[in-house]
XYZ file of C-alpha atoms in Angstrom:
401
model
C 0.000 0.000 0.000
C 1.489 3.011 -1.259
C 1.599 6.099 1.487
C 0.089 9.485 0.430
C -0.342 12.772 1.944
C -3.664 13.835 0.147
C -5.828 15.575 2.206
C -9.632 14.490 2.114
C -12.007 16.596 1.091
C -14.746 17.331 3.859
C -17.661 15.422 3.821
C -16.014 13.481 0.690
C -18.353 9.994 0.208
C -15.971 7.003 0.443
C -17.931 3.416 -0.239
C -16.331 0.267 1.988
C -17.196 -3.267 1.357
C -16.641 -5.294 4.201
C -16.409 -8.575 3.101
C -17.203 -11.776 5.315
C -18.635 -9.456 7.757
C -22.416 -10.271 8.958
C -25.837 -8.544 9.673
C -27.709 -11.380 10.528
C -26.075 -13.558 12.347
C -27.192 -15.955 15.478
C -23.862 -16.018 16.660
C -23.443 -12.445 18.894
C -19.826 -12.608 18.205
C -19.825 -12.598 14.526
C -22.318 -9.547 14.687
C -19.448 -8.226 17.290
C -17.044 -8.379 14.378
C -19.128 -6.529 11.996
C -20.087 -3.499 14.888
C -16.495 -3.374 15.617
C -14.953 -2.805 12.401
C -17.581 -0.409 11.290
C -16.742 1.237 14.298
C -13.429 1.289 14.090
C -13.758 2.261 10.030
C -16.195 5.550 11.051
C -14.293 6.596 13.430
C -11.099 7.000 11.267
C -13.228 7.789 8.448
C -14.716 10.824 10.664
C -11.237 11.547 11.603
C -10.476 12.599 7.782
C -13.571 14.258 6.752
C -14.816 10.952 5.040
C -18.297 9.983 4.821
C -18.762 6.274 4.786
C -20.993 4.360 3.224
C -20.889 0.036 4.001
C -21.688 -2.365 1.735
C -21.564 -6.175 3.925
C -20.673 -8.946 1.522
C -21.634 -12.075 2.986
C -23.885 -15.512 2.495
C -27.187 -15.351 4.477
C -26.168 -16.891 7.832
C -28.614 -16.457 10.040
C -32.278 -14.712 11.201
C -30.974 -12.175 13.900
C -30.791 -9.083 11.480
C -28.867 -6.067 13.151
C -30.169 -2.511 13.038
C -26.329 -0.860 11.799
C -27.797 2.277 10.029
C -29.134 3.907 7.221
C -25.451 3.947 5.888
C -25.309 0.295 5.204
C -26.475 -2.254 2.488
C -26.089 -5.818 2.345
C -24.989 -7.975 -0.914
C -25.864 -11.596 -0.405
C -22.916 -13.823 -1.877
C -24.278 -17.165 -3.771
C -22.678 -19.314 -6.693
C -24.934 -17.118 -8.531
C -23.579 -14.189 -7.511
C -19.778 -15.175 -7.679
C -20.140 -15.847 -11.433
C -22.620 -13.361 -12.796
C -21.268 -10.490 -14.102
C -24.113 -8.131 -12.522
C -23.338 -9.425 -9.603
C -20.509 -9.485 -7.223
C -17.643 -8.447 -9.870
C -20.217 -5.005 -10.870
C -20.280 -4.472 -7.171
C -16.931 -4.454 -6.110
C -16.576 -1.556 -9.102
C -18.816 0.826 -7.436
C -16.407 0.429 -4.235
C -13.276 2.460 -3.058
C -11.779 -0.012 -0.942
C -12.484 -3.552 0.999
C -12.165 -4.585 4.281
C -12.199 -8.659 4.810
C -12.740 -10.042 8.149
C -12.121 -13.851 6.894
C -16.031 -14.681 8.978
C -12.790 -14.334 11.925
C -11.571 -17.535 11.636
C -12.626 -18.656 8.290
C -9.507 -18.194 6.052
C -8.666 -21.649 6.666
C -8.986 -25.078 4.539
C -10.373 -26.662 8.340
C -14.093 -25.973 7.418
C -14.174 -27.740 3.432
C -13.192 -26.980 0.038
C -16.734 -24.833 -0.573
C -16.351 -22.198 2.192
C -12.268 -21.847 1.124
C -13.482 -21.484 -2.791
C -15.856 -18.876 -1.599
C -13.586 -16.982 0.964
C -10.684 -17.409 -2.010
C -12.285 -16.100 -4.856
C -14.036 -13.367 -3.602
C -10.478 -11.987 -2.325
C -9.015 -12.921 -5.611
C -11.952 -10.847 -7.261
C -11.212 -8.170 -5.599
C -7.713 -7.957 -6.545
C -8.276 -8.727 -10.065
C -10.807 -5.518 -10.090
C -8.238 -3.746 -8.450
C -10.191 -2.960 -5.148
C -7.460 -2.371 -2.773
C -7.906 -4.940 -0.603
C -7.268 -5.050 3.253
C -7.795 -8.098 5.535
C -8.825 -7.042 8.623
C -7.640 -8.838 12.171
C -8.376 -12.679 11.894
C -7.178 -15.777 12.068
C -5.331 -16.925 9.583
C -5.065 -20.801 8.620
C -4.280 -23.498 9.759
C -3.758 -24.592 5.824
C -3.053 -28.329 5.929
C -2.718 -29.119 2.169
C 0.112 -27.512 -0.055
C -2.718 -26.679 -2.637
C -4.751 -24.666 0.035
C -1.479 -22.592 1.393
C -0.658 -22.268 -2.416
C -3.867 -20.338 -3.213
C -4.298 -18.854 0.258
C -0.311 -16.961 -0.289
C -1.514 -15.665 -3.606
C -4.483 -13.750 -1.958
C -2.286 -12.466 0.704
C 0.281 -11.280 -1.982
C -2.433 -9.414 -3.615
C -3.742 -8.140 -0.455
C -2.173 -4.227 0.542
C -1.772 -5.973 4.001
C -3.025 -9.184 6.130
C -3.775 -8.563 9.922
C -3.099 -11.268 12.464
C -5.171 -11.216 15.362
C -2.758 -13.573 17.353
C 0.821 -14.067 17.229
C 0.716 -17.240 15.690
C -1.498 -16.253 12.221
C 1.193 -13.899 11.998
C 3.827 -16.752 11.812
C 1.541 -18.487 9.558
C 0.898 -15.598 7.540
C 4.695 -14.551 7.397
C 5.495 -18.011 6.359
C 3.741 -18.648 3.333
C 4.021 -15.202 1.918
C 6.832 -13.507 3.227
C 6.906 -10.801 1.250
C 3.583 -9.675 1.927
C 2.929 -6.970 4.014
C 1.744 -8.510 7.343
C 0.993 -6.757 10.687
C 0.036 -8.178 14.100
C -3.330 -6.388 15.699
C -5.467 -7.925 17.631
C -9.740 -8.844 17.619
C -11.685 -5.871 16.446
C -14.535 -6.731 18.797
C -13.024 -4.838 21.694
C -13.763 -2.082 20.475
C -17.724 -3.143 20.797
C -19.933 -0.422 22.134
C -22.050 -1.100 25.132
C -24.003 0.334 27.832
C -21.860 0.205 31.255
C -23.573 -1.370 33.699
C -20.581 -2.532 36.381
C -22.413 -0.597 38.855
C -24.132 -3.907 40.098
C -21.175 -5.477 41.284
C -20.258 -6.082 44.488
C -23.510 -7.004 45.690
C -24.331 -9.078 48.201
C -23.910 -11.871 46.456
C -20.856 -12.438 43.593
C -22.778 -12.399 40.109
C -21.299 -15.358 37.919
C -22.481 -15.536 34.534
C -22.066 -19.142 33.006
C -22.109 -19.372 29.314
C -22.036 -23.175 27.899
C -21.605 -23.647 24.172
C -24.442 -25.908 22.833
C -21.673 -26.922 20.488
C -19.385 -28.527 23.055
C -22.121 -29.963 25.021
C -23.562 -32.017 21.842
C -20.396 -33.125 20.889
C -19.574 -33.808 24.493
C -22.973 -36.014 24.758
C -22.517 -37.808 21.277
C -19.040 -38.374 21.744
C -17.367 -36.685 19.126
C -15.074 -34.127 20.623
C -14.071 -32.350 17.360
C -12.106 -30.144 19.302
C -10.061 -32.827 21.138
C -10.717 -31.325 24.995
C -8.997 -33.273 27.460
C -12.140 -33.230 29.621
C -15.755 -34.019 29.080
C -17.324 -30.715 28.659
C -20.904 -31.370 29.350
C -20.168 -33.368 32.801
C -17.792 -30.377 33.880
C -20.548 -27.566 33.319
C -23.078 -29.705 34.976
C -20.077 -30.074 38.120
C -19.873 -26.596 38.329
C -23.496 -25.939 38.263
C -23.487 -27.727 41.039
C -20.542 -26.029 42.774
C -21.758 -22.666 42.162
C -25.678 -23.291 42.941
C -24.504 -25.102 46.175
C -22.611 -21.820 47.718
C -25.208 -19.072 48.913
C -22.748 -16.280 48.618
C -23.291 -16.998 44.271
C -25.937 -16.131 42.043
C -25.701 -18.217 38.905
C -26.777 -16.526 35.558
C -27.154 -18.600 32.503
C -25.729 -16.510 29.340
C -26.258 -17.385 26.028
C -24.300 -15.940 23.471
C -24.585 -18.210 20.166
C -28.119 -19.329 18.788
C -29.547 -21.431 16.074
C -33.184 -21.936 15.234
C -31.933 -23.825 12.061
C -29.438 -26.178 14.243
C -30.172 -27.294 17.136
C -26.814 -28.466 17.992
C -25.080 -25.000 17.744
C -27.507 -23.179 20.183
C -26.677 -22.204 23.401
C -30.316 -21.030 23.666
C -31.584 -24.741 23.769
C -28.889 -25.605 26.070
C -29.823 -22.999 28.609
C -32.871 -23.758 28.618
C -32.431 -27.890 29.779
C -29.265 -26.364 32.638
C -32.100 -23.981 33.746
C -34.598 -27.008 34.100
C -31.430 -29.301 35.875
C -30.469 -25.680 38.099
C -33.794 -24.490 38.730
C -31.481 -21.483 41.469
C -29.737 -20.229 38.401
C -30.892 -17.150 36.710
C -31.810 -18.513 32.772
C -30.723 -14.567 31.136
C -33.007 -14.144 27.796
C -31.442 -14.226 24.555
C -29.846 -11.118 23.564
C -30.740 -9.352 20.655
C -27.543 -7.421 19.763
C -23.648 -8.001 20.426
C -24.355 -4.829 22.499
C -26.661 -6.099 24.412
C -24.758 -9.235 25.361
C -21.796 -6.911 26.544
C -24.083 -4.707 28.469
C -25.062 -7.142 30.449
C -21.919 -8.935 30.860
C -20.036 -5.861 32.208
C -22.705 -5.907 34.822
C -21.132 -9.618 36.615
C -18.677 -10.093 38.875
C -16.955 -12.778 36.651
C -18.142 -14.355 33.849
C -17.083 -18.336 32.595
C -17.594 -18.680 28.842
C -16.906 -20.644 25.680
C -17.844 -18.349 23.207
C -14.607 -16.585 22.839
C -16.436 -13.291 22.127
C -18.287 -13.251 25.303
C -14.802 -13.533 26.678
C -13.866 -10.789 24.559
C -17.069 -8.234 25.911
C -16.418 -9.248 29.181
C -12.395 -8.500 29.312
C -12.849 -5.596 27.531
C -15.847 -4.326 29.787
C -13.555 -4.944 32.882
C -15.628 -8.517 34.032
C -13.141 -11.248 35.386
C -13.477 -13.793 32.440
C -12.225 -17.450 32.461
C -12.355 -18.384 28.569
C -12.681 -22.229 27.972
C -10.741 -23.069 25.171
C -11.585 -25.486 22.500
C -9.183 -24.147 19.976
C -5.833 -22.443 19.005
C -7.668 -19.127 18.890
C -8.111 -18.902 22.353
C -4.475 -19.424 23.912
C -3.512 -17.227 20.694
C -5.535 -13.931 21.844
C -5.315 -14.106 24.911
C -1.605 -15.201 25.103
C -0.800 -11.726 23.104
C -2.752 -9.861 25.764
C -0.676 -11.774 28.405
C -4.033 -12.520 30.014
C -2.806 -16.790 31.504
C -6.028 -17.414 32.956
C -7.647 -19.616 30.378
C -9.041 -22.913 31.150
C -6.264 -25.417 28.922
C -7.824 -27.938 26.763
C -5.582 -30.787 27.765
C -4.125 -31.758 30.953
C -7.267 -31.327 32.903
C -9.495 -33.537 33.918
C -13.160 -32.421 35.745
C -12.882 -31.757 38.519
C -9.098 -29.816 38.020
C -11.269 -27.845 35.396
C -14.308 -26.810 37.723
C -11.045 -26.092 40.659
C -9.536 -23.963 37.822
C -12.957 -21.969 38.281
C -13.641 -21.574 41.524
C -10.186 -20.651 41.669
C -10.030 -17.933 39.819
C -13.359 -16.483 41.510
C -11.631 -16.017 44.507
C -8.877 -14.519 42.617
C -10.969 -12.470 40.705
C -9.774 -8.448 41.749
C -6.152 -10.120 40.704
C -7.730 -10.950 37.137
C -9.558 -7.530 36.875
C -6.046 -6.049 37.421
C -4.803 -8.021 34.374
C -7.391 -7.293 32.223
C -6.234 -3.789 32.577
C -3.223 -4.332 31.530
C -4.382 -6.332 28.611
C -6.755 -3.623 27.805
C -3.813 -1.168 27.165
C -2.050 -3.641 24.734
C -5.606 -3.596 22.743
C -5.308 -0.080 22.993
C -1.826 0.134 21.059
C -2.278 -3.110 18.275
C -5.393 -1.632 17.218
C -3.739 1.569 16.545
C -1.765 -0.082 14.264
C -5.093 -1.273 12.334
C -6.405 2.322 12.678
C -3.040 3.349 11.096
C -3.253 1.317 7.964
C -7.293 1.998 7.448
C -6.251 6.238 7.433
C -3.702 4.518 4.816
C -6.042 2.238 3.035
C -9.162 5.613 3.174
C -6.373 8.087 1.741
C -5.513 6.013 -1.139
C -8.921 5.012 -1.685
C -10.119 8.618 -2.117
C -7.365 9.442 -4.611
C -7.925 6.898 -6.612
C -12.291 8.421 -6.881
């Protein structure tokens, strides 16, 4: 990305596509990605005198539309709409620049040759129309065939510059196309907005929110363990249930933060619903209708237990005590960067050492609200180094007009 001085004309109109982003999604932290980088986008945008307009590029993936303005539109990405020439190529022309968010963790051949073919061309698209091209803090890879890193290097070389959001994308990234430009940032979703509500903590009794994956505990019931957890997942929430229903000092909130009405065993709706039934103490929270909303309330707890890696996000970056249960690489790769250690480990534990990990840590919670300070600060300075390269990306965008 070449560097340029040119001032932006006040008020100036400047179209973004963010690609791979969502407006509809039942999973809050996909919808936190979206929020986030159009928040981050405006807000350099407003800094030069730009005027944005979005334009989300994405398959339908879900029935929770988001209310994100009158200056968005959404382009729904088919087979259809890949290969028509109306379609997805005539609508990257009317755009200055793009901003791809990868779905977060979706640049990767670990979900099946259609999603990659989608998530490929479209970047390759956009390079061919000459749309400078940005991806935006993700994960990138794992690629475990040579054919998959082969095509996945040549969108990175035609990228302006690839974002890590952990230290070990970056690696990845670095590795099969080192002489791309890549940075190191870090998840745009903590920069979420949200009502604070930390005012009710410290009550008289410690408010832990629990929030169990529906996808863990189905695969922890059916015996599958995609994710290769050291522990049974659905026998430890149910364990520390019981701990924390047991102890009078605790109220128990149930906290959904993923759901499904079109499967069942993705919905941590569902799920809340049967531990509310099992836990009849326990607070069953309602679905949330907004990333926002979910953060709100989580920055209301005392400490918050989650598998959904975004509600671990909202709640460090709303000041909460968070243990994240990790089921994959992303986890110890965020949170390692923000030097945050207390993640539950997905090997080496087995129940019970998981629900003592817990308990643990809620005793030890003012020591993990001082760390999540500290993490908070290292947000603070990687995403300046995405804001930096979006004032880059906006000026040259403009220019170009």
């Amino acid at each position: 990305m070449e560097k340029t001085d040119s001032a932006a004309v006040s008020g100036q109109p400047i179209r973004i596509g963010l690609l791979w982003h969502s407006a509809s999604s039942g999973n809050l932290g996909v919808g936190a990605l979206t929020v986030g980088n159009m928040t981050l986008a405006r807000e350099v945008a407003a800094s030069m005198g730009l005027k944005p307009h979005f334009v989300i590029l994405s398959m339908r993936d879900g029935d929770a539309p988001l209310d994100l303005g009158d200056d968005v539109e959404i382009f729904r990405i088919d087979t259809r709409a890949m290969l028509a020439p109306s379609g997805f190529w005539t609508t990257l022309g009317r755009l200055d620049c793009v901003l791809d968010i990868g779905a977060g963790d979706s640049f990767a051949d670990i979900y099946g040759p259609k999603r990659f073919a989608f998530l490929w061309l479209s970047k390759m698209l956009s390079i061919a129309r000459k749309v400078p091209l940005v991806l935006s803090p993700q994960t990138i890879g794992p690629f475990t065939k040579p054919v998959y890193r082969a095509l996945g290097a040549a969108a990175i070389r035609g990228s302006a510059v690839t974002f890590a959001r952990d230290e070990q994308s970056l690696a990845v990234t670095r590795e099969m196309a080192p002489r791309a430009r890549a940075e190191l940032a870090v998840d745009v979703a903590f920069v979420l907005p949200f009502e604070d509500r930390s005012a009710a903590r410290g009550g008289a009794k410690i408010r832990v929110g629990v929030n169990a994956s529906g996808l863990l505990f189905h695969q922890a019931e059916t015996g599958v363990n995609r994710f290769g957890l050291g522990y049974d997942y659905a026998a430890f929430t149910r364990a520390l249930l019981s701990a924390l229903c047991a102890r009078e000092d605790v109220a128990v909130h149930l906290v959904t933060h993923a759901t499904s009405n079109g499967d069942p065993t993705d919905d941590d709706s569902r799920l809340a619903d049967r531990l509310a039934q099992e836990f009849p103490s326990a607070i069953r929270v309602p679905n949330f209708a907004t990333p926002s909303d979910a953060k709100s309330f989580i920055s209301s707890l005392d400490f918050l237990v989650a598998a959904r890696m975004h509600a671990c996000i909202g709640a460090l970056s709303a000041g909460t005590p968070v243990v994240p249960v990790a089921y994959s690489r992303k986890f110890s790769g965020l949170f390692g960067l923000l030097g945050y250690d207390h993640i539950l480990p997905m090997q080496s534990f087995n129940v019970e050492k998981a629900v003592d990990f817990v308990l643990d840590r809620i005793a030890r919670r003012t020591e993990l609200a001082q760390a999540e300070m500290a993490a908070n600060r290292k947000v603070k300075d990687l995403l300046d180094v995405y804001r930096a390269a979006l004032k880059q990306l906006f000026a040259q965008a403009v220019s170009r007009a």
